[in-house]
């Protein structure tokens, strides 16, 4: 690899790092945001889900824009949006404003990420180097995944979760400088392209309705009219999507791709791993803080075994891709992720941190062996000029399914933990109203609502309530990982069905 290519990859790795710290870092901020805005996890999960949704829904458009106008200028525009959104996150006066700023951050990231991948795959890498280059770019984002929680821990330790977004601002500026300085201009672009904004809007509305129904379902009742209507409209939009796409000049998924069995399998494999990884990144820090009583900084270090494996594994899986092929890597990755999720559920609560450590390690290894190879395999199944489209599409599927999985897992977790909390309080002969149980469920008695709910109990009873909350949280987390395991098992079946020879020769 020549010096020019090496410098270009370095520029892309800096940009990937900026995106990487934002994702995992924000997950560790959830308890601090709950406390700051006196909210519960069903509300604060939107800080994560709205980012993932808008990130996902912008990516296909971002990939197409990069193919049409050049990946370098679209990257710069995305970084400018990301910079503005980071400033808004930094000064957000309430949860609604923060959620809106996170949506804008998702749009910026959605322009950045597919162009980063496409530039690396088509403008820098030779065919035999594609796995290595993709691995290096992914290592940039996974190094960010490692550093992000540590930055969050530092911010919370310093007294304000908002300080985390200062790092976003600095890195956005640094990324703009490195892209402008080190990344070469493209001389040719693909002409005659059109954006499928209607398709993106239909999918975005469908997913947003589903996410919102999962958020408020426990409060309004799953059989209530608003929930039933929202879920029904969501499914109708999904069912109408293929019909709408037939009337679009350039649909999100080109018809030949839909008929390409290997491409559709690899596209699915970009998603089915995500629940184990996202649920781990969301709930392990909360488990350490709410159940084990660790500080934000301590829980950031507690997450390092998994994030470090994600970082190292991205480079290793890139090198292994050509030697072992995607099928063996994907099979191994999905086996490890499913086993990791099972261990989280089966190991006893009395082990404390060691209840989650084996699962953390296995999910970390499993993710590195499946996420990168699935994305590379999806892009290898299409023509090079469609790399931007497929780069955006594969991560759109990755993040949309991830957002739905987190929302569904949170709904499961909330219901399971609430039931276990009621059971434990009854066993301890503590009389607490249903409204107060809802107020404290999933928390650590730190918010104003939770403090009000336990204000009339004596010290011994508050201790019992705190212990009941820890037990309830653990039960809810177990249910979330049951769902993660089932998703990984479906991925394992699809990995076994993948035909590598057809994958390499399809090129639609």
Coordinates of C-alpha atoms in Angstrom, one line a residue:
X1 CA 0.0 0.0 0.0
X2 CA 1.5 3.3 -1.1
X3 CA 2.0 6.4 1.1
X4 CA -1.0 8.3 -0.5
X5 CA -3.3 5.4 0.3
X6 CA -2.0 5.1 3.8
X7 CA -2.7 8.8 4.5
X8 CA -6.2 8.5 3.1
X9 CA -6.9 5.5 5.3
X10 CA -5.6 7.5 8.3
X11 CA -8.0 10.3 7.5
X12 CA -10.9 7.9 7.3
X13 CA -9.9 6.3 10.6
X14 CA -10.0 9.7 12.4
X15 CA -13.5 10.3 11.0
X16 CA -14.6 6.7 12.0
X17 CA -13.2 7.4 15.5
X18 CA -15.3 10.5 15.9
X19 CA -18.5 8.5 15.0
X20 CA -17.3 5.6 17.3
X21 CA -17.0 7.5 20.5
X22 CA -20.4 9.1 20.1
X23 CA -22.3 5.8 20.0
X24 CA -20.9 3.9 23.0
X25 CA -20.2 7.0 25.0
X26 CA -23.8 8.1 24.9
X27 CA -24.9 4.7 26.1
X28 CA -22.9 5.2 29.3
X29 CA -24.5 8.6 29.9
X30 CA -28.0 7.2 30.3
X31 CA -28.1 7.0 34.1
X32 CA -26.7 10.5 34.4
X33 CA -29.2 11.9 31.9
X34 CA -32.1 10.1 33.8
X35 CA -31.0 11.9 37.0
X36 CA -30.4 15.3 35.3
X37 CA -33.9 15.4 33.7
X38 CA -35.8 13.3 36.3
X39 CA -36.7 10.7 33.7
X40 CA -36.9 6.9 33.4
X41 CA -35.2 4.5 31.0
X42 CA -38.2 4.3 28.7
X43 CA -37.7 8.1 28.0
X44 CA -33.9 8.3 28.0
X45 CA -33.6 5.4 25.6
X46 CA -34.7 7.9 22.9
X47 CA -31.4 9.6 23.3
X48 CA -29.9 6.4 21.8
X49 CA -32.8 5.2 19.6
X50 CA -33.5 8.5 17.8
X51 CA -29.8 8.8 17.0
X52 CA -29.7 5.2 15.6
X53 CA -32.9 5.8 13.6
X54 CA -31.9 9.0 11.9
X55 CA -28.4 7.6 11.4
X56 CA -29.9 4.6 9.7
X57 CA -32.4 6.5 7.6
X58 CA -29.8 9.0 6.3
X59 CA -27.2 6.4 5.4
X60 CA -28.7 5.2 2.1
X61 CA -29.2 8.8 1.0
X62 CA -25.7 9.6 2.2
X63 CA -24.3 6.7 0.2
X64 CA -26.1 7.8 -2.9
X65 CA -25.1 11.4 -2.5
X66 CA -21.5 10.3 -2.2
X67 CA -21.7 8.3 -5.4
X68 CA -23.3 11.2 -7.2
X69 CA -21.3 14.2 -6.0
X70 CA -18.1 12.7 -4.4
X71 CA -17.6 11.1 -1.0
X72 CA -15.2 13.9 0.1
X73 CA -17.7 16.8 -0.1
X74 CA -20.5 14.8 1.4
X75 CA -18.2 13.8 4.3
X76 CA -17.5 17.5 4.9
X77 CA -21.2 18.4 4.9
X78 CA -21.9 15.5 7.3
X79 CA -19.2 16.6 9.7
X80 CA -20.6 20.2 9.7
X81 CA -24.0 18.9 10.7
X82 CA -22.4 16.6 13.3
X83 CA -20.5 19.6 14.7
X84 CA -23.7 21.8 15.0
X85 CA -25.6 19.0 16.6
X86 CA -22.9 18.3 19.1
X87 CA -23.0 22.0 20.2
X88 CA -26.8 21.7 20.6
X89 CA -26.3 18.5 22.8
X90 CA -23.8 20.4 24.9
X91 CA -26.3 23.2 25.7
X92 CA -29.6 21.3 25.7
X93 CA -31.8 22.7 28.5
X94 CA -34.2 19.7 28.6
X95 CA -34.6 16.1 27.4
X96 CA -36.7 17.0 24.3
X97 CA -34.0 19.4 23.0
X98 CA -31.4 16.8 23.7
X99 CA -33.3 14.1 21.8
X100 CA -33.8 16.6 18.8
X101 CA -30.0 17.3 18.8
X102 CA -29.3 13.6 18.8
X103 CA -31.5 13.2 15.8
X104 CA -29.5 15.9 14.0
X105 CA -26.3 14.1 15.1
X106 CA -27.7 11.0 13.5
X107 CA -28.2 12.8 10.2
X108 CA -24.6 14.0 10.2
X109 CA -23.3 10.5 11.0
X110 CA -25.6 9.1 8.3
X111 CA -23.8 11.2 5.7
X112 CA -20.4 10.5 7.1
X113 CA -20.4 6.7 7.5
X114 CA -21.4 5.3 4.1
X115 CA -19.0 7.7 2.4
X116 CA -16.2 6.6 4.7
X117 CA -16.8 3.0 3.9
X118 CA -17.3 3.5 0.2
X119 CA -14.2 5.6 -0.2
X120 CA -12.1 3.0 1.6
X121 CA -13.6 0.1 -0.4
X122 CA -13.5 1.6 -3.9
X123 CA -11.0 4.4 -4.0
X124 CA -8.2 3.1 -1.9
X125 CA -8.3 -0.7 -1.6
X126 CA -7.2 -3.2 -4.2
X127 CA -9.5 -6.2 -4.4
X128 CA -7.1 -8.3 -2.4
X129 CA -6.7 -5.5 0.2
X130 CA -10.4 -4.8 0.7
X131 CA -10.8 -6.9 3.9
X132 CA -7.7 -5.2 5.4
X133 CA -8.8 -1.7 4.6
X134 CA -12.3 -2.2 5.8
X135 CA -10.9 -3.7 9.0
X136 CA -8.7 -0.7 9.5
X137 CA -11.6 1.7 9.1
X138 CA -13.7 -0.4 11.4
X139 CA -10.8 -0.4 13.9
X140 CA -11.1 3.4 13.9
X141 CA -14.7 3.3 15.0
X142 CA -14.1 0.5 17.5
X143 CA -11.2 2.4 19.1
X144 CA -13.8 5.1 19.4
X145 CA -16.1 2.6 21.0
X146 CA -13.4 1.8 23.6
X147 CA -12.6 5.5 24.3
X148 CA -16.2 6.7 24.3
X149 CA -17.3 5.1 27.6
X150 CA -14.1 6.3 29.3
X151 CA -14.8 9.9 28.1
X152 CA -18.3 9.5 29.5
X153 CA -17.0 8.3 32.8
X154 CA -14.6 11.3 32.9
X155 CA -17.5 13.7 32.1
X156 CA -19.8 12.3 34.8
X157 CA -16.9 12.2 37.3
X158 CA -16.2 15.9 36.6
X159 CA -19.9 16.6 37.5
X160 CA -21.7 17.0 34.2
X161 CA -22.5 14.5 31.4
X162 CA -22.6 17.5 28.9
X163 CA -18.8 17.6 29.0
X164 CA -18.8 14.4 26.9
X165 CA -20.1 16.4 23.9
X166 CA -17.1 18.7 24.1
X167 CA -15.1 15.7 22.7
X168 CA -17.6 15.5 19.9
X169 CA -17.0 19.1 19.0
X170 CA -13.2 18.8 19.1
X171 CA -13.2 15.5 17.0
X172 CA -15.6 16.9 14.4
X173 CA -13.3 19.8 13.8
X174 CA -10.2 17.5 13.7
X175 CA -12.0 15.2 11.3
X176 CA -12.8 18.1 9.0
X177 CA -9.1 19.2 9.0
X178 CA -7.8 15.6 8.3
X179 CA -10.3 15.0 5.5
X180 CA -9.6 18.3 3.8
X181 CA -5.8 17.8 4.2
X182 CA -5.2 14.1 3.6
X183 CA -8.1 12.8 1.5
X184 CA -7.7 13.2 -2.3
X185 CA -10.4 14.7 -4.4
X186 CA -12.3 12.3 -6.7
X187 CA -12.2 13.0 -10.4
X188 CA -15.2 11.0 -11.5
X189 CA -18.7 10.5 -10.0
X190 CA -21.7 8.4 -10.9
X191 CA -24.2 10.4 -12.9
X192 CA -27.9 9.9 -13.5
X193 CA -28.6 8.9 -9.9
X194 CA -31.9 9.8 -8.0
X195 CA -32.7 9.8 -4.3
X196 CA -35.5 7.7 -3.0
X197 CA -36.7 10.1 -0.4
X198 CA -40.2 8.7 -0.5
X199 CA -39.0 5.2 0.4
X200 CA -36.8 6.6 3.2
X201 CA -39.7 8.6 4.6
X202 CA -42.1 5.7 4.6
X203 CA -39.6 3.4 6.4
X204 CA -38.7 6.2 8.9
X205 CA -42.3 6.8 9.8
X206 CA -43.0 3.1 10.1
X207 CA -40.0 2.5 12.4
X208 CA -40.6 5.7 14.4
X209 CA -44.3 4.6 15.1
X210 CA -43.1 1.2 16.2
X211 CA -40.4 2.5 18.5
X212 CA -42.8 5.0 20.1
X213 CA -45.5 2.3 20.6
X214 CA -42.8 0.1 22.3
X215 CA -41.8 3.1 24.5
X216 CA -45.3 4.0 25.8
X217 CA -47.0 0.6 25.5
X218 CA -46.4 -0.2 29.2
X219 CA -47.9 3.0 30.3
X220 CA -51.0 3.2 28.0
X221 CA -51.6 -0.6 27.9
X222 CA -50.6 -2.9 25.0
X223 CA -54.2 -3.4 24.0
X224 CA -55.1 0.3 24.2
X225 CA -56.4 2.0 21.0
X226 CA -53.4 4.3 20.4
X227 CA -50.9 1.5 20.7
X228 CA -52.9 -0.8 18.4
X229 CA -53.3 1.9 15.9
X230 CA -49.6 2.9 15.8
X231 CA -48.5 -0.7 15.5
X232 CA -51.1 -1.3 12.7
X233 CA -50.1 1.8 10.8
X234 CA -46.4 0.8 11.1
X235 CA -47.0 -2.7 9.7
X236 CA -49.2 -1.3 6.9
X237 CA -46.5 1.1 5.8
X238 CA -44.0 -1.8 5.8
X239 CA -46.3 -3.9 3.7
X240 CA -46.9 -1.0 1.3
X241 CA -43.2 -0.3 1.0
X242 CA -42.5 -2.8 -1.9
X243 CA -45.5 -1.4 -3.9
X244 CA -44.3 2.2 -3.3
X245 CA -40.7 1.2 -4.4
X246 CA -42.0 -0.2 -7.7
X247 CA -43.1 3.3 -8.7
X248 CA -39.8 4.9 -7.6
X249 CA -37.2 5.6 -10.3
X250 CA -34.3 4.3 -8.2
X251 CA -35.5 2.4 -5.2
X252 CA -33.5 1.8 -2.0
X253 CA -33.0 -1.8 -2.9
X254 CA -32.5 -2.5 -6.6
X255 CA -34.7 -5.4 -7.8
X256 CA -31.7 -7.5 -8.9
X257 CA -30.5 -7.3 -5.3
X258 CA -33.8 -8.6 -4.0
X259 CA -33.3 -11.6 -6.2
X260 CA -29.7 -12.2 -5.1
X261 CA -30.0 -14.8 -2.3
X262 CA -26.5 -14.4 -1.0
X263 CA -26.8 -10.6 -0.9
X264 CA -30.1 -10.8 1.1
X265 CA -28.5 -13.3 3.5
X266 CA -25.5 -11.1 4.1
X267 CA -27.7 -8.0 4.5
X268 CA -29.7 -9.8 7.2
X269 CA -26.5 -10.9 8.9
X270 CA -25.6 -7.2 9.2
X271 CA -28.5 -7.0 11.6
X272 CA -29.1 -10.1 13.6
X273 CA -25.9 -9.7 15.6
X274 CA -26.8 -6.3 16.7
X275 CA -29.2 -7.0 19.7
X276 CA -26.5 -8.8 21.7
X277 CA -24.0 -6.0 21.1
X278 CA -26.4 -3.0 21.6
X279 CA -28.1 -4.6 24.6
X280 CA -24.8 -5.3 26.2
X281 CA -23.5 -1.8 25.6
X282 CA -26.7 -0.3 27.0
X283 CA -27.4 -2.6 30.0
X284 CA -24.0 -3.7 31.3
X285 CA -23.0 -0.1 32.4
X286 CA -26.4 0.3 34.0
X287 CA -26.0 -3.0 35.7
X288 CA -22.7 -2.0 37.1
X289 CA -24.0 1.4 38.3
X290 CA -27.6 0.4 39.5
X291 CA -27.0 -3.1 40.8
X292 CA -23.3 -3.2 41.8
X293 CA -23.2 0.5 42.9
X294 CA -20.2 1.4 40.8
X295 CA -19.4 4.9 39.7
X296 CA -19.7 6.0 36.0
X297 CA -15.9 5.9 35.7
X298 CA -15.6 2.4 37.3
X299 CA -18.4 1.1 35.0
X300 CA -16.6 2.6 32.0
X301 CA -13.5 0.6 32.9
X302 CA -15.7 -2.4 33.6
X303 CA -16.8 -2.3 30.0
X304 CA -13.3 -2.1 28.6
X305 CA -12.9 -5.9 28.2
X306 CA -15.6 -5.9 25.6
X307 CA -14.8 -2.7 23.8
X308 CA -11.1 -3.6 23.7
X309 CA -12.0 -6.9 22.0
X310 CA -14.2 -5.0 19.5
X311 CA -11.3 -2.7 18.7
X312 CA -8.7 -5.5 18.3
X313 CA -11.1 -7.8 16.6
X314 CA -11.9 -5.3 13.8
X315 CA -8.3 -5.5 12.6
X316 CA -8.0 -9.2 13.1
X317 CA -11.3 -10.0 11.3
X318 CA -10.2 -7.9 8.4
X319 CA -7.0 -9.9 8.0
X320 CA -8.9 -13.2 8.5
X321 CA -11.6 -12.4 5.9
X322 CA -9.5 -13.4 2.9
X323 CA -7.9 -16.4 4.6
X324 CA -11.0 -18.0 6.1
X325 CA -13.8 -16.5 4.1
X326 CA -17.0 -14.8 5.5
X327 CA -18.9 -18.0 6.2
X328 CA -16.6 -19.4 8.8
X329 CA -16.1 -16.1 10.5
X330 CA -19.9 -15.4 10.6
X331 CA -20.7 -18.9 12.0
X332 CA -18.1 -18.5 14.7
X333 CA -19.3 -15.0 15.6
X334 CA -22.9 -15.9 15.9
X335 CA -22.1 -19.0 18.0
X336 CA -20.1 -16.9 20.4
X337 CA -22.7 -14.2 20.6
X338 CA -25.5 -16.6 21.3
X339 CA -23.4 -18.4 24.0
X340 CA -22.5 -15.0 25.6
X341 CA -26.2 -14.0 25.8
X342 CA -27.1 -17.4 27.4
X343 CA -24.3 -17.1 30.0
X344 CA -25.6 -13.6 31.1
X345 CA -29.0 -15.2 31.7
X346 CA -27.8 -18.4 33.4
X347 CA -25.0 -17.2 35.6
X348 CA -26.2 -16.3 39.1
X349 CA -26.6 -12.7 40.4
X350 CA -24.4 -13.5 43.4
X351 CA -21.4 -13.5 41.1
X352 CA -21.6 -9.7 40.7
X353 CA -19.4 -8.4 37.9
X354 CA -18.4 -12.0 37.0
X355 CA -22.1 -12.7 36.1
X356 CA -21.6 -10.5 33.0
X357 CA -17.9 -10.7 32.3
X358 CA -18.0 -14.1 30.4
X359 CA -20.9 -12.9 28.3
X360 CA -19.2 -9.6 27.7
X361 CA -16.1 -11.3 26.4
X362 CA -18.0 -13.7 24.2
X363 CA -20.3 -11.0 22.7
X364 CA -17.2 -8.8 22.1
X365 CA -15.5 -11.6 20.2
X366 CA -18.6 -12.7 18.4
X367 CA -19.3 -9.1 17.2
X368 CA -15.9 -8.7 15.8
X369 CA -16.2 -11.9 13.8
X370 CA -19.6 -11.1 12.4
X371 CA -20.2 -7.3 12.0
X372 CA -17.3 -6.4 9.8
X373 CA -17.3 -9.6 7.6
X374 CA -21.1 -9.2 7.1
X375 CA -20.7 -5.7 5.8
X376 CA -17.7 -6.6 3.6
X377 CA -19.5 -9.6 2.2
X378 CA -22.6 -7.5 1.3
X379 CA -20.5 -5.1 -0.6
X380 CA -18.6 -7.9 -2.4
X381 CA -21.9 -9.2 -3.7
X382 CA -22.6 -6.1 -5.8
X383 CA -20.8 -4.1 -8.5
X384 CA -18.2 -1.6 -7.3
X385 CA -20.3 1.4 -8.4
X386 CA -23.0 0.3 -5.9
X387 CA -20.6 0.2 -3.0
X388 CA -21.9 3.5 -1.6
X389 CA -25.5 2.3 -1.8
X390 CA -24.8 -1.0 -0.2
X391 CA -22.5 0.5 2.5
X392 CA -25.4 2.7 3.5
X393 CA -28.0 0.0 3.1
X394 CA -26.2 -2.6 5.2
X395 CA -25.6 -0.2 8.1
X396 CA -29.2 1.1 7.7
X397 CA -30.4 -2.4 8.3
X398 CA -27.9 -2.8 11.1
X399 CA -29.0 0.3 13.0
X400 CA -32.8 0.1 12.3
X401 CA -32.9 -3.4 13.6
X402 CA -30.7 -2.3 16.5
X403 CA -33.0 0.5 17.4
X404 CA -36.0 -1.8 17.2
X405 CA -34.2 -4.4 19.2
X406 CA -33.2 -1.9 22.0
X407 CA -36.8 -0.6 22.2
X408 CA -38.3 -4.1 22.2
X409 CA -35.7 -5.3 24.8
X410 CA -36.4 -2.3 26.9
X411 CA -40.1 -3.0 26.8
X412 CA -39.4 -6.6 27.9
X413 CA -36.9 -5.5 30.5
X414 CA -39.3 -2.9 32.0
X415 CA -42.2 -5.3 32.2
X416 CA -40.1 -8.2 33.6
X417 CA -38.4 -5.9 36.2
X418 CA -41.7 -4.4 37.2
X419 CA -43.2 -7.8 37.8
X420 CA -40.2 -8.9 39.8
X421 CA -40.2 -5.7 41.8
X422 CA -43.8 -6.2 42.8
X423 CA -43.1 -9.8 43.8
X424 CA -40.1 -8.9 45.9
X425 CA -41.8 -6.0 47.7
X426 CA -44.7 -8.3 48.5
X427 CA -42.3 -10.9 49.9
X428 CA -40.7 -8.1 52.0
X429 CA -44.2 -7.0 53.2
X430 CA -43.6 -3.5 51.8
X431 CA -46.8 -1.8 50.7
X432 CA -46.1 0.5 47.7
X433 CA -48.6 1.8 45.2
X434 CA -48.4 0.8 41.6
X435 CA -47.7 4.4 40.5
X436 CA -44.7 4.5 42.9
X437 CA -43.5 1.1 41.7
X438 CA -43.5 2.5 38.1
X439 CA -41.7 5.6 39.3
X440 CA -38.8 3.6 40.8
X441 CA -38.7 0.7 38.3
X442 CA -35.4 0.3 36.4
X443 CA -33.7 3.1 38.5
X444 CA -31.5 3.4 41.6
X445 CA -33.7 5.7 43.8
X446 CA -31.7 8.8 42.5
X447 CA -34.3 10.8 40.6
X448 CA -36.7 13.2 42.3
X449 CA -39.7 11.0 41.5
X450 CA -38.0 7.9 43.1
X451 CA -37.0 9.9 46.2
X452 CA -40.6 11.1 46.6
X453 CA -41.9 7.5 46.2
X454 CA -39.7 6.2 49.1
X455 CA -39.8 9.3 51.3
X456 CA -42.3 7.8 53.8
X457 CA -40.4 4.6 54.4
X458 CA -37.8 4.1 57.1
X459 CA -34.1 3.4 56.5
X460 CA -34.4 -0.4 56.8
X461 CA -37.3 -0.4 54.3
X462 CA -35.5 1.8 51.9
X463 CA -32.6 -0.7 52.0
X464 CA -35.0 -3.5 51.2
X465 CA -36.5 -1.5 48.3
X466 CA -33.0 -0.8 47.0
X467 CA -32.2 -4.5 47.1
X468 CA -35.5 -5.3 45.4
X469 CA -34.7 -2.8 42.6
X470 CA -31.3 -4.5 42.0
X471 CA -32.9 -7.9 41.8
X472 CA -35.6 -6.6 39.5
X473 CA -33.2 -4.9 37.2
X474 CA -31.2 -8.1 36.9
X475 CA -34.4 -10.1 36.0
X476 CA -35.3 -7.5 33.4
X477 CA -31.8 -7.6 31.9
X478 CA -32.0 -11.4 31.6
X479 CA -35.2 -11.1 29.5
X480 CA -33.5 -8.6 27.2
X481 CA -30.6 -11.1 26.7
X482 CA -33.1 -13.9 26.0
X483 CA -34.3 -11.9 23.0
X484 CA -30.6 -11.2 22.0
X485 CA -29.9 -15.0 22.1
X486 CA -32.9 -15.8 19.8
X487 CA -31.8 -13.2 17.3
X488 CA -28.2 -14.6 17.3
X489 CA -29.6 -18.1 16.7
X490 CA -31.5 -17.0 13.6
X491 CA -28.2 -15.4 12.4
X492 CA -26.4 -18.7 13.0
X493 CA -28.9 -20.5 10.8
X494 CA -28.5 -17.9 8.0
X495 CA -24.7 -18.1 8.3
X496 CA -24.9 -21.8 7.7
X497 CA -27.0 -21.2 4.5
X498 CA -24.5 -18.8 3.0
X499 CA -22.9 -20.0 -0.3
X500 CA -19.5 -18.4 -0.6
X501 CA -19.0 -19.4 -4.3
X502 CA -22.3 -17.8 -5.3
X503 CA -21.4 -14.7 -3.2
X504 CA -18.2 -14.1 -5.0
X505 CA -19.7 -14.6 -8.4
X506 CA -23.1 -12.8 -8.1
X507 CA -21.9 -9.2 -8.5
X508 CA -25.3 -7.8 -9.3

